Amino acid sequence: MSEPRILFMGTPEFAVATLGALLINGFNVVSVVTAPDKPSGRGRKLSVSPVKEFAEFSSLRVLQPENLKDPEFVKTITGLKPDIIIVVAFRMLPEVIWRIPSAGTFNLHASLLPQYRGAAPINHVIINGETRTGVTTFFIDDKIDTGNILLREEVHINSIENAGDLHDRLMKQGARLVIKTLEGLISGSLKPRPQELFMENGEKLRTAPKIFPEDCIINWKKDTISVHNLVRGLSPSPCAKTILQNSSTQLSVKIFESLPELTSHSDQAGTILTDGREYMKIACSDGYLNILNLRVEGKKRMGISEFLRGFRIGGYTVQFS
């Protein structure tokens, strides 16, 4: 295959690095497909996806279909005659689309497939306390994240990084992996392999489903490391949440940063300890979680010292659902 005609599909910031890498390396991107503009904010002003913004800046043609099965959209894609479709953080494609290119459609996924198939692999690997993850390119088939693997690269998860930190590292690593994948497909040196070949004997598959609001609520009865990993895995967005309450007031709090303190104690889970000036920690089953950075609903994000200067939390407890 000589210079391939590439159709790129993606929406969030994670996909922008790959699109940029394609252009920097001189690949022929014939068009970009991204999500439709959506109203946001109080004024309901239409907002564009990061991929659209970058594509228009780069003078690329942008398509924003509501329905990927729409006959006119399918006709448009067919008419572009793509040799390869590259998908990064986009919707599930119907077969009528992913079968169009002669050399196939491949996806970049932010985990070491077959582990952590699903919409939120970066969050879930940290929430589950994993020490390694990675990026994978694979051919799309009729199921979610199950197609034959092209390339994988492993990445170590640092114990202090959160989902945002890991996102940024995997975004860059993934862009490089896509370029390697393209080069391998063009040269004919890359052979796809079934995902089951990457499973170790007795290994249990873990999934990465979409994060819903109820998944963000902290259960203070759990062990300290699990709660800390939830904070890391949901920071900086959508954030682990809890509610502090006293006899007259409730504070809905998002926690961005924490520090575990493992120690035996007799405090009830959810008990708040503070000196009112420099520290606040909340009891878990086997220790305390020191809260370092948070945001009260309606207020700005702040460090714990600034928070304690503005809120007297003596008498507050954690609300359990």
PDB file of N, CA and C in Angstrom, residues 136-221:
ATOM      1  N   THR A 136      -3.443   0.264  23.006  1.00  0.00           N
ATOM      2  CA  THR A 136      -3.593  -0.843  22.059  1.00  0.00           C
ATOM      3  C   THR A 136      -4.243  -0.338  20.782  1.00  0.00           C
ATOM      4  N   THR A 137      -3.741  -0.795  19.648  1.00  0.00           N
ATOM      5  CA  THR A 137      -4.453  -0.598  18.384  1.00  0.00           C
ATOM      6  C   THR A 137      -5.003  -1.952  17.938  1.00  0.00           C
ATOM      7  N   PHE A 138      -6.228  -1.938  17.412  1.00  0.00           N
ATOM      8  CA  PHE A 138      -6.868  -3.189  16.997  1.00  0.00           C
ATOM      9  C   PHE A 138      -7.873  -2.917  15.884  1.00  0.00           C
ATOM     10  N   PHE A 139      -8.100  -3.918  15.051  1.00  0.00           N
ATOM     11  CA  PHE A 139      -9.115  -3.811  14.013  1.00  0.00           C
ATOM     12  C   PHE A 139     -10.510  -3.879  14.636  1.00  0.00           C
ATOM     13  N   ILE A 140     -11.383  -2.999  14.207  1.00  0.00           N
ATOM     14  CA  ILE A 140     -12.756  -2.981  14.704  1.00  0.00           C
ATOM     15  C   ILE A 140     -13.541  -4.139  14.103  1.00  0.00           C
ATOM     16  N   ASP A 141     -14.373  -4.750  14.952  1.00  0.00           N
ATOM     17  CA  ASP A 141     -15.314  -5.758  14.468  1.00  0.00           C
ATOM     18  C   ASP A 141     -16.712  -5.399  14.975  1.00  0.00           C
ATOM     19  N   ASP A 142     -17.625  -6.365  15.035  1.00  0.00           N
ATOM     20  CA  ASP A 142     -19.013  -6.053  15.362  1.00  0.00           C
ATOM     21  C   ASP A 142     -19.305  -5.994  16.854  1.00  0.00           C
ATOM     22  N   LYS A 143     -18.288  -6.137  17.691  1.00  0.00           N
ATOM     23  CA  LYS A 143     -18.479  -6.013  19.139  1.00  0.00           C
ATOM     24  C   LYS A 143     -17.609  -4.877  19.659  1.00  0.00           C
ATOM     25  N   ILE A 144     -17.708  -4.584  20.957  1.00  0.00           N
ATOM     26  CA  ILE A 144     -16.982  -3.451  21.525  1.00  0.00           C
ATOM     27  C   ILE A 144     -15.602  -3.890  22.008  1.00  0.00           C
ATOM     28  N   ASP A 145     -14.565  -3.355  21.383  1.00  0.00           N
ATOM     29  CA  ASP A 145     -13.166  -3.546  21.811  1.00  0.00           C
ATOM     30  C   ASP A 145     -12.720  -5.004  21.800  1.00  0.00           C
ATOM     31  N   THR A 146     -13.202  -5.794  20.848  1.00  0.00           N
ATOM     32  CA  THR A 146     -12.867  -7.221  20.821  1.00  0.00           C
ATOM     33  C   THR A 146     -12.049  -7.636  19.598  1.00  0.00           C
ATOM     34  N   GLY A 147     -11.782  -6.723  18.675  1.00  0.00           N
ATOM     35  CA  GLY A 147     -11.144  -7.094  17.417  1.00  0.00           C
ATOM     36  C   GLY A 147      -9.690  -7.503  17.550  1.00  0.00           C
ATOM     37  N   ASN A 148      -9.135  -8.051  16.480  1.00  0.00           N
ATOM     38  CA  ASN A 148      -7.751  -8.535  16.483  1.00  0.00           C
ATOM     39  C   ASN A 148      -6.767  -7.391  16.747  1.00  0.00           C
ATOM     40  N   ILE A 149      -5.801  -7.686  17.598  1.00  0.00           N
ATOM     41  CA  ILE A 149      -4.844  -6.675  18.042  1.00  0.00           C
ATOM     42  C   ILE A 149      -3.733  -6.493  17.012  1.00  0.00           C
ATOM     43  N   LEU A 150      -3.379  -5.224  16.801  1.00  0.00           N
ATOM     44  CA  LEU A 150      -2.273  -4.874  15.923  1.00  0.00           C
ATOM     45  C   LEU A 150      -1.003  -4.628  16.740  1.00  0.00           C
ATOM     46  N   LEU A 151      -1.048  -3.673  17.656  1.00  0.00           N
ATOM     47  CA  LEU A 151       0.103  -3.380  18.515  1.00  0.00           C
ATOM     48  C   LEU A 151      -0.377  -3.027  19.924  1.00  0.00           C
ATOM     49  N   ARG A 152       0.485  -3.324  20.907  1.00  0.00           N
ATOM     50  CA  ARG A 152       0.251  -2.904  22.290  1.00  0.00           C
ATOM     51  C   ARG A 152       1.552  -2.346  22.862  1.00  0.00           C
ATOM     52  N   GLU A 153       1.434  -1.352  23.735  1.00  0.00           N
ATOM     53  CA  GLU A 153       2.593  -0.851  24.468  1.00  0.00           C
ATOM     54  C   GLU A 153       2.197  -0.617  25.914  1.00  0.00           C
ATOM     55  N   GLU A 154       3.028  -1.094  26.826  1.00  0.00           N
ATOM     56  CA  GLU A 154       2.731  -1.008  28.252  1.00  0.00           C
ATOM     57  C   GLU A 154       3.209   0.318  28.833  1.00  0.00           C
ATOM     58  N   VAL A 155       2.470   0.809  29.832  1.00  0.00           N
ATOM     59  CA  VAL A 155       2.802   2.044  30.541  1.00  0.00           C
ATOM     60  C   VAL A 155       2.664   1.786  32.040  1.00  0.00           C
ATOM     61  N   HIS A 156       3.678   2.193  32.809  1.00  0.00           N
ATOM     62  CA  HIS A 156       3.624   2.072  34.271  1.00  0.00           C
ATOM     63  C   HIS A 156       2.757   3.182  34.848  1.00  0.00           C
ATOM     64  N   ILE A 157       1.926   2.842  35.830  1.00  0.00           N
ATOM     65  CA  ILE A 157       1.090   3.831  36.511  1.00  0.00           C
ATOM     66  C   ILE A 157       1.794   4.275  37.779  1.00  0.00           C
ATOM     67  N   ASN A 158       2.125   5.554  37.862  1.00  0.00           N
ATOM     68  CA  ASN A 158       2.767   6.087  39.057  1.00  0.00           C
ATOM     69  C   ASN A 158       1.770   6.149  40.211  1.00  0.00           C
ATOM     70  N   SER A 159       2.244   5.883  41.408  1.00  0.00           N
ATOM     71  CA  SER A 159       1.354   5.776  42.566  1.00  0.00           C
ATOM     72  C   SER A 159       0.711   7.106  42.948  1.00  0.00           C
ATOM     73  N   ILE A 160       1.300   8.220  42.508  1.00  0.00           N
ATOM     74  CA  ILE A 160       0.758   9.524  42.906  1.00  0.00           C
ATOM     75  C   ILE A 160      -0.055  10.194  41.799  1.00  0.00           C
ATOM     76  N   GLU A 161      -0.101   9.603  40.603  1.00  0.00           N
ATOM     77  CA  GLU A 161      -0.805  10.293  39.515  1.00  0.00           C
ATOM     78  C   GLU A 161      -2.294   9.977  39.529  1.00  0.00           C
ATOM     79  N   ASN A 162      -3.053  10.916  38.982  1.00  0.00           N
ATOM     80  CA  ASN A 162      -4.493  10.724  38.893  1.00  0.00           C
ATOM     81  C   ASN A 162      -4.890  10.424  37.451  1.00  0.00           C
ATOM     82  N   ALA A 163      -6.196  10.329  37.211  1.00  0.00           N
ATOM     83  CA  ALA A 163      -6.660   9.975  35.868  1.00  0.00           C
ATOM     84  C   ALA A 163      -6.268  11.026  34.837  1.00  0.00           C
ATOM     85  N   GLY A 164      -6.245  12.288  35.231  1.00  0.00           N
ATOM     86  CA  GLY A 164      -5.843  13.339  34.309  1.00  0.00           C
ATOM     87  C   GLY A 164      -4.390  13.217  33.895  1.00  0.00           C
ATOM     88  N   ASP A 165      -3.524  12.914  34.865  1.00  0.00           N
ATOM     89  CA  ASP A 165      -2.100  12.723  34.559  1.00  0.00           C
ATOM     90  C   ASP A 165      -1.906  11.552  33.598  1.00  0.00           C
ATOM     91  N   LEU A 166      -2.562  10.434  33.907  1.00  0.00           N
ATOM     92  CA  LEU A 166      -2.422   9.239  33.075  1.00  0.00           C
ATOM     93  C   LEU A 166      -3.020   9.467  31.690  1.00  0.00           C
ATOM     94  N   HIS A 167      -4.129  10.164  31.634  1.00  0.00           N
ATOM     95  CA  HIS A 167      -4.752  10.516  30.351  1.00  0.00           C
ATOM     96  C   HIS A 167      -3.748  11.212  29.439  1.00  0.00           C
ATOM     97  N   ASP A 168      -3.035  12.186  29.980  1.00  0.00           N
ATOM     98  CA  ASP A 168      -2.103  12.963  29.158  1.00  0.00           C
ATOM     99  C   ASP A 168      -0.939  12.104  28.662  1.00  0.00           C
ATOM    100  N   ARG A 169      -0.469  11.198  29.499  1.00  0.00           N
ATOM    101  CA  ARG A 169       0.632  10.323  29.068  1.00  0.00           C
ATOM    102  C   ARG A 169       0.174   9.330  28.020  1.00  0.00           C
ATOM    103  N   LEU A 170      -0.994   8.736  28.231  1.00  0.00           N
ATOM    104  CA  LEU A 170      -1.500   7.760  27.268  1.00  0.00           C
ATOM    105  C   LEU A 170      -1.902   8.423  25.951  1.00  0.00           C
ATOM    106  N   MET A 171      -2.356   9.653  26.015  1.00  0.00           N
ATOM    107  CA  MET A 171      -2.706  10.389  24.804  1.00  0.00           C
ATOM    108  C   MET A 171      -1.495  10.502  23.879  1.00  0.00           C
ATOM    109  N   LYS A 172      -0.346  10.846  24.456  1.00  0.00           N
ATOM    110  CA  LYS A 172       0.874  10.988  23.644  1.00  0.00           C
ATOM    111  C   LYS A 172       1.409   9.629  23.204  1.00  0.00           C
ATOM    112  N   GLN A 173       1.392   8.663  24.139  1.00  0.00           N
ATOM    113  CA  GLN A 173       1.854   7.317  23.792  1.00  0.00           C
ATOM    114  C   GLN A 173       0.980   6.699  22.713  1.00  0.00           C
ATOM    115  N   GLY A 174      -0.321   6.937  22.817  1.00  0.00           N
ATOM    116  CA  GLY A 174      -1.240   6.395  21.835  1.00  0.00           C
ATOM    117  C   GLY A 174      -1.035   6.982  20.456  1.00  0.00           C
ATOM    118  N   ALA A 175      -0.756   8.277  20.397  1.00  0.00           N
ATOM    119  CA  ALA A 175      -0.498   8.916  19.099  1.00  0.00           C
ATOM    120  C   ALA A 175       0.709   8.277  18.416  1.00  0.00           C
ATOM    121  N   ARG A 176       1.750   8.027  19.209  1.00  0.00           N
ATOM    122  CA  ARG A 176       2.943   7.383  18.638  1.00  0.00           C
ATOM    123  C   ARG A 176       2.634   5.968  18.165  1.00  0.00           C
ATOM    124  N   LEU A 177       1.784   5.258  18.936  1.00  0.00           N
ATOM    125  CA  LEU A 177       1.450   3.879  18.566  1.00  0.00           C
ATOM    126  C   LEU A 177       0.641   3.834  17.270  1.00  0.00           C
ATOM    127  N   VAL A 178      -0.226   4.799  17.060  1.00  0.00           N
ATOM    128  CA  VAL A 178      -0.995   4.847  15.817  1.00  0.00           C
ATOM    129  C   VAL A 178      -0.064   5.010  14.616  1.00  0.00           C
ATOM    130  N   ILE A 179       0.944   5.859  14.760  1.00  0.00           N
ATOM    131  CA  ILE A 179       1.902   6.050  13.655  1.00  0.00           C
ATOM    132  C   ILE A 179       2.651   4.746  13.384  1.00  0.00           C
ATOM    133  N   LYS A 180       3.091   4.055  14.434  1.00  0.00           N
ATOM    134  CA  LYS A 180       3.756   2.764  14.256  1.00  0.00           C
ATOM    135  C   LYS A 180       2.828   1.756  13.580  1.00  0.00           C
ATOM    136  N   THR A 181       1.563   1.773  13.971  1.00  0.00           N
ATOM    137  CA  THR A 181       0.593   0.853  13.387  1.00  0.00           C
ATOM    138  C   THR A 181       0.416   1.122  11.898  1.00  0.00           C
ATOM    139  N   LEU A 182       0.271   2.387  11.557  1.00  0.00           N
ATOM    140  CA  LEU A 182       0.131   2.738  10.139  1.00  0.00           C
ATOM    141  C   LEU A 182       1.346   2.304   9.331  1.00  0.00           C
ATOM    142  N   GLU A 183       2.525   2.570   9.863  1.00  0.00           N
ATOM    143  CA  GLU A 183       3.746   2.192   9.160  1.00  0.00           C
ATOM    144  C   GLU A 183       3.814   0.689   8.955  1.00  0.00           C
ATOM    145  N   GLY A 184       3.377  -0.079   9.975  1.00  0.00           N
ATOM    146  CA  GLY A 184       3.378  -1.534   9.850  1.00  0.00           C
ATOM    147  C   GLY A 184       2.379  -2.041   8.836  1.00  0.00           C
ATOM    148  N   LEU A 185       1.208  -1.407   8.785  1.00  0.00           N
ATOM    149  CA  LEU A 185       0.196  -1.812   7.808  1.00  0.00           C
ATOM    150  C   LEU A 185       0.637  -1.462   6.387  1.00  0.00           C
ATOM    151  N   ILE A 186       1.259  -0.303   6.229  1.00  0.00           N
ATOM    152  CA  ILE A 186       1.711   0.115   4.896  1.00  0.00           C
ATOM    153  C   ILE A 186       2.810  -0.806   4.377  1.00  0.00           C
ATOM    154  N   SER A 187       3.739  -1.193   5.267  1.00  0.00           N
ATOM    155  CA  SER A 187       4.847  -2.063   4.844  1.00  0.00           C
ATOM    156  C   SER A 187       4.441  -3.524   4.735  1.00  0.00           C
ATOM    157  N   GLY A 188       3.311  -3.872   5.337  1.00  0.00           N
ATOM    158  CA  GLY A 188       2.859  -5.259   5.337  1.00  0.00           C
ATOM    159  C   GLY A 188       3.512  -6.114   6.391  1.00  0.00           C
ATOM    160  N   SER A 189       4.235  -5.479   7.324  1.00  0.00           N
ATOM    161  CA  SER A 189       4.964  -6.226   8.351  1.00  0.00           C
ATOM    162  C   SER A 189       4.119  -6.533   9.580  1.00  0.00           C
ATOM    163  N   LEU A 190       2.946  -5.933   9.670  1.00  0.00           N
ATOM    164  CA  LEU A 190       2.130  -6.066  10.874  1.00  0.00           C
ATOM    165  C   LEU A 190       1.022  -7.088  10.655  1.00  0.00           C
ATOM    166  N   LYS A 191       0.956  -8.077  11.544  1.00  0.00           N
ATOM    167  CA  LYS A 191      -0.045  -9.124  11.439  1.00  0.00           C
ATOM    168  C   LYS A 191      -0.985  -9.080  12.649  1.00  0.00           C
ATOM    169  N   PRO A 192      -2.271  -8.868  12.447  1.00  0.00           N
ATOM    170  CA  PRO A 192      -3.221  -8.837  13.564  1.00  0.00           C
ATOM    171  C   PRO A 192      -3.337 -10.187  14.241  1.00  0.00           C
ATOM    172  N   ARG A 193      -3.525 -10.155  15.571  1.00  0.00           N
ATOM    173  CA  ARG A 193      -3.627 -11.385  16.355  1.00  0.00           C
ATOM    174  C   ARG A 193      -4.851 -11.339  17.258  1.00  0.00           C
ATOM    175  N   PRO A 194      -5.529 -12.473  17.440  1.00  0.00           N
ATOM    176  CA  PRO A 194      -6.714 -12.517  18.299  1.00  0.00           C
ATOM    177  C   PRO A 194      -6.391 -12.117  19.736  1.00  0.00           C
ATOM    178  N   GLN A 195      -7.341 -11.492  20.394  1.00  0.00           N
ATOM    179  CA  GLN A 195      -7.097 -10.993  21.747  1.00  0.00           C
ATOM    180  C   GLN A 195      -6.848 -12.105  22.756  1.00  0.00           C
ATOM    181  N   GLU A 196      -7.413 -13.274  22.519  1.00  0.00           N
ATOM    182  CA  GLU A 196      -7.216 -14.354  23.491  1.00  0.00           C
ATOM    183  C   GLU A 196      -5.750 -14.779  23.603  1.00  0.00           C
ATOM    184  N   LEU A 197      -4.953 -14.476  22.615  1.00  0.00           N
ATOM    185  CA  LEU A 197      -3.524 -14.802  22.681  1.00  0.00           C
ATOM    186  C   LEU A 197      -2.781 -13.946  23.696  1.00  0.00           C
ATOM    187  N   PHE A 198      -3.407 -12.864  24.130  1.00  0.00           N
ATOM    188  CA  PHE A 198      -2.775 -11.962  25.081  1.00  0.00           C
ATOM    189  C   PHE A 198      -3.255 -12.209  26.509  1.00  0.00           C
ATOM    190  N   MET A 199      -4.048 -13.250  26.706  1.00  0.00           N
ATOM    191  CA  MET A 199      -4.529 -13.607  28.043  1.00  0.00           C
ATOM    192  C   MET A 199      -3.611 -14.639  28.674  1.00  0.00           C
ATOM    193  N   GLU A 200      -3.274 -14.411  29.947  1.00  0.00           N
ATOM    194  CA  GLU A 200      -2.497 -15.386  30.696  1.00  0.00           C
ATOM    195  C   GLU A 200      -3.442 -16.411  31.317  1.00  0.00           C
ATOM    196  N   ASN A 201      -2.922 -17.604  31.574  1.00  0.00           N
ATOM    197  CA  ASN A 201      -3.747 -18.660  32.155  1.00  0.00           C
ATOM    198  C   ASN A 201      -4.352 -18.213  33.474  1.00  0.00           C
ATOM    199  N   GLY A 202      -5.664 -18.352  33.589  1.00  0.00           N
ATOM    200  CA  GLY A 202      -6.351 -18.004  34.824  1.00  0.00           C
ATOM    201  C   GLY A 202      -6.598 -16.522  35.008  1.00  0.00           C
ATOM    202  N   GLU A 203      -6.183 -15.700  34.048  1.00  0.00           N
ATOM    203  CA  GLU A 203      -6.362 -14.256  34.168  1.00  0.00           C
ATOM    204  C   GLU A 203      -7.838 -13.896  34.034  1.00  0.00           C
ATOM    205  N   LYS A 204      -8.307 -13.034  34.928  1.00  0.00           N
ATOM    206  CA  LYS A 204      -9.702 -12.604  34.921  1.00  0.00           C
ATOM    207  C   LYS A 204      -9.824 -11.285  34.159  1.00  0.00           C
ATOM    208  N   LEU A 205     -10.801 -11.216  33.262  1.00  0.00           N
ATOM    209  CA  LEU A 205     -11.018  -9.991  32.507  1.00  0.00           C
ATOM    210  C   LEU A 205     -11.706  -8.940  33.374  1.00  0.00           C
ATOM    211  N   ARG A 206     -11.189  -7.717  33.313  1.00  0.00           N
ATOM    212  CA  ARG A 206     -11.807  -6.593  34.003  1.00  0.00           C
ATOM    213  C   ARG A 206     -12.308  -5.611  32.944  1.00  0.00           C
ATOM    214  N   THR A 207     -13.468  -5.039  33.199  1.00  0.00           N
ATOM    215  CA  THR A 207     -14.077  -4.144  32.223  1.00  0.00           C
ATOM    216  C   THR A 207     -13.982  -2.690  32.687  1.00  0.00           C
ATOM    217  N   ALA A 208     -14.322  -1.774  31.766  1.00  0.00           N
ATOM    218  CA  ALA A 208     -14.219  -0.340  32.058  1.00  0.00           C
ATOM    219  C   ALA A 208     -15.476   0.374  31.587  1.00  0.00           C
ATOM    220  N   PRO A 209     -16.607   0.118  32.242  1.00  0.00           N
ATOM    221  CA  PRO A 209     -17.857   0.751  31.802  1.00  0.00           C
ATOM    222  C   PRO A 209     -17.858   2.259  32.038  1.00  0.00           C
ATOM    223  N   LYS A 210     -18.798   2.917  31.409  1.00  0.00           N
ATOM    224  CA  LYS A 210     -18.975   4.347  31.578  1.00  0.00           C
ATOM    225  C   LYS A 210     -19.174   4.696  33.043  1.00  0.00           C
ATOM    226  N   ILE A 211     -18.632   5.844  33.471  1.00  0.00           N
ATOM    227  CA  ILE A 211     -18.771   6.313  34.848  1.00  0.00           C
ATOM    228  C   ILE A 211     -20.070   7.106  34.975  1.00  0.00           C
ATOM    229  N   PHE A 212     -20.925   6.699  35.912  1.00  0.00           N
ATOM    230  CA  PHE A 212     -22.176   7.400  36.173  1.00  0.00           C
ATOM    231  C   PHE A 212     -22.069   8.167  37.494  1.00  0.00           C
ATOM    232  N   PRO A 213     -22.942   9.162  37.728  1.00  0.00           N
ATOM    233  CA  PRO A 213     -22.857   9.960  38.964  1.00  0.00           C
ATOM    234  C   PRO A 213     -22.837   9.132  40.244  1.00  0.00           C
ATOM    235  N   GLU A 214     -23.613   8.061  40.264  1.00  0.00           N
ATOM    236  CA  GLU A 214     -23.651   7.239  41.485  1.00  0.00           C
ATOM    237  C   GLU A 214     -22.331   6.508  41.736  1.00  0.00           C
ATOM    238  N   ASP A 215     -21.528   6.328  40.692  1.00  0.00           N
ATOM    239  CA  ASP A 215     -20.224   5.676  40.854  1.00  0.00           C
ATOM    240  C   ASP A 215     -19.214   6.584  41.543  1.00  0.00           C
ATOM    241  N   CYS A 216     -19.523   7.864  41.622  1.00  0.00           N
ATOM    242  CA  CYS A 216     -18.580   8.841  42.172  1.00  0.00           C
ATOM    243  C   CYS A 216     -18.749   9.044  43.675  1.00  0.00           C
ATOM    244  N   ILE A 217     -19.815   8.520  44.250  1.00  0.00           N
ATOM    245  CA  ILE A 217     -20.078   8.726  45.681  1.00  0.00           C
ATOM    246  C   ILE A 217     -19.152   7.848  46.521  1.00  0.00           C
ATOM    247  N   ILE A 218     -18.455   8.448  47.460  1.00  0.00           N
ATOM    248  CA  ILE A 218     -17.494   7.725  48.290  1.00  0.00           C
ATOM    249  C   ILE A 218     -18.216   6.909  49.356  1.00  0.00           C
ATOM    250  N   ASN A 219     -17.826   5.656  49.479  1.00  0.00           N
ATOM    251  CA  ASN A 219     -18.278   4.806  50.581  1.00  0.00           C
ATOM    252  C   ASN A 219     -17.165   4.768  51.617  1.00  0.00           C
ATOM    253  N   TRP A 220     -17.327   5.525  52.692  1.00  0.00           N
ATOM    254  CA  TRP A 220     -16.265   5.659  53.690  1.00  0.00           C
ATOM    255  C   TRP A 220     -16.080   4.395  54.533  1.00  0.00           C
ATOM    256  N   LYS A 221     -16.942   3.407  54.348  1.00  0.00           N
ATOM    257  CA  LYS A 221     -16.786   2.143  55.063  1.00  0.00           C
ATOM    258  C   LYS A 221     -15.746   1.239  54.404  1.00  0.00           C
TER     259      LYS A 221
END
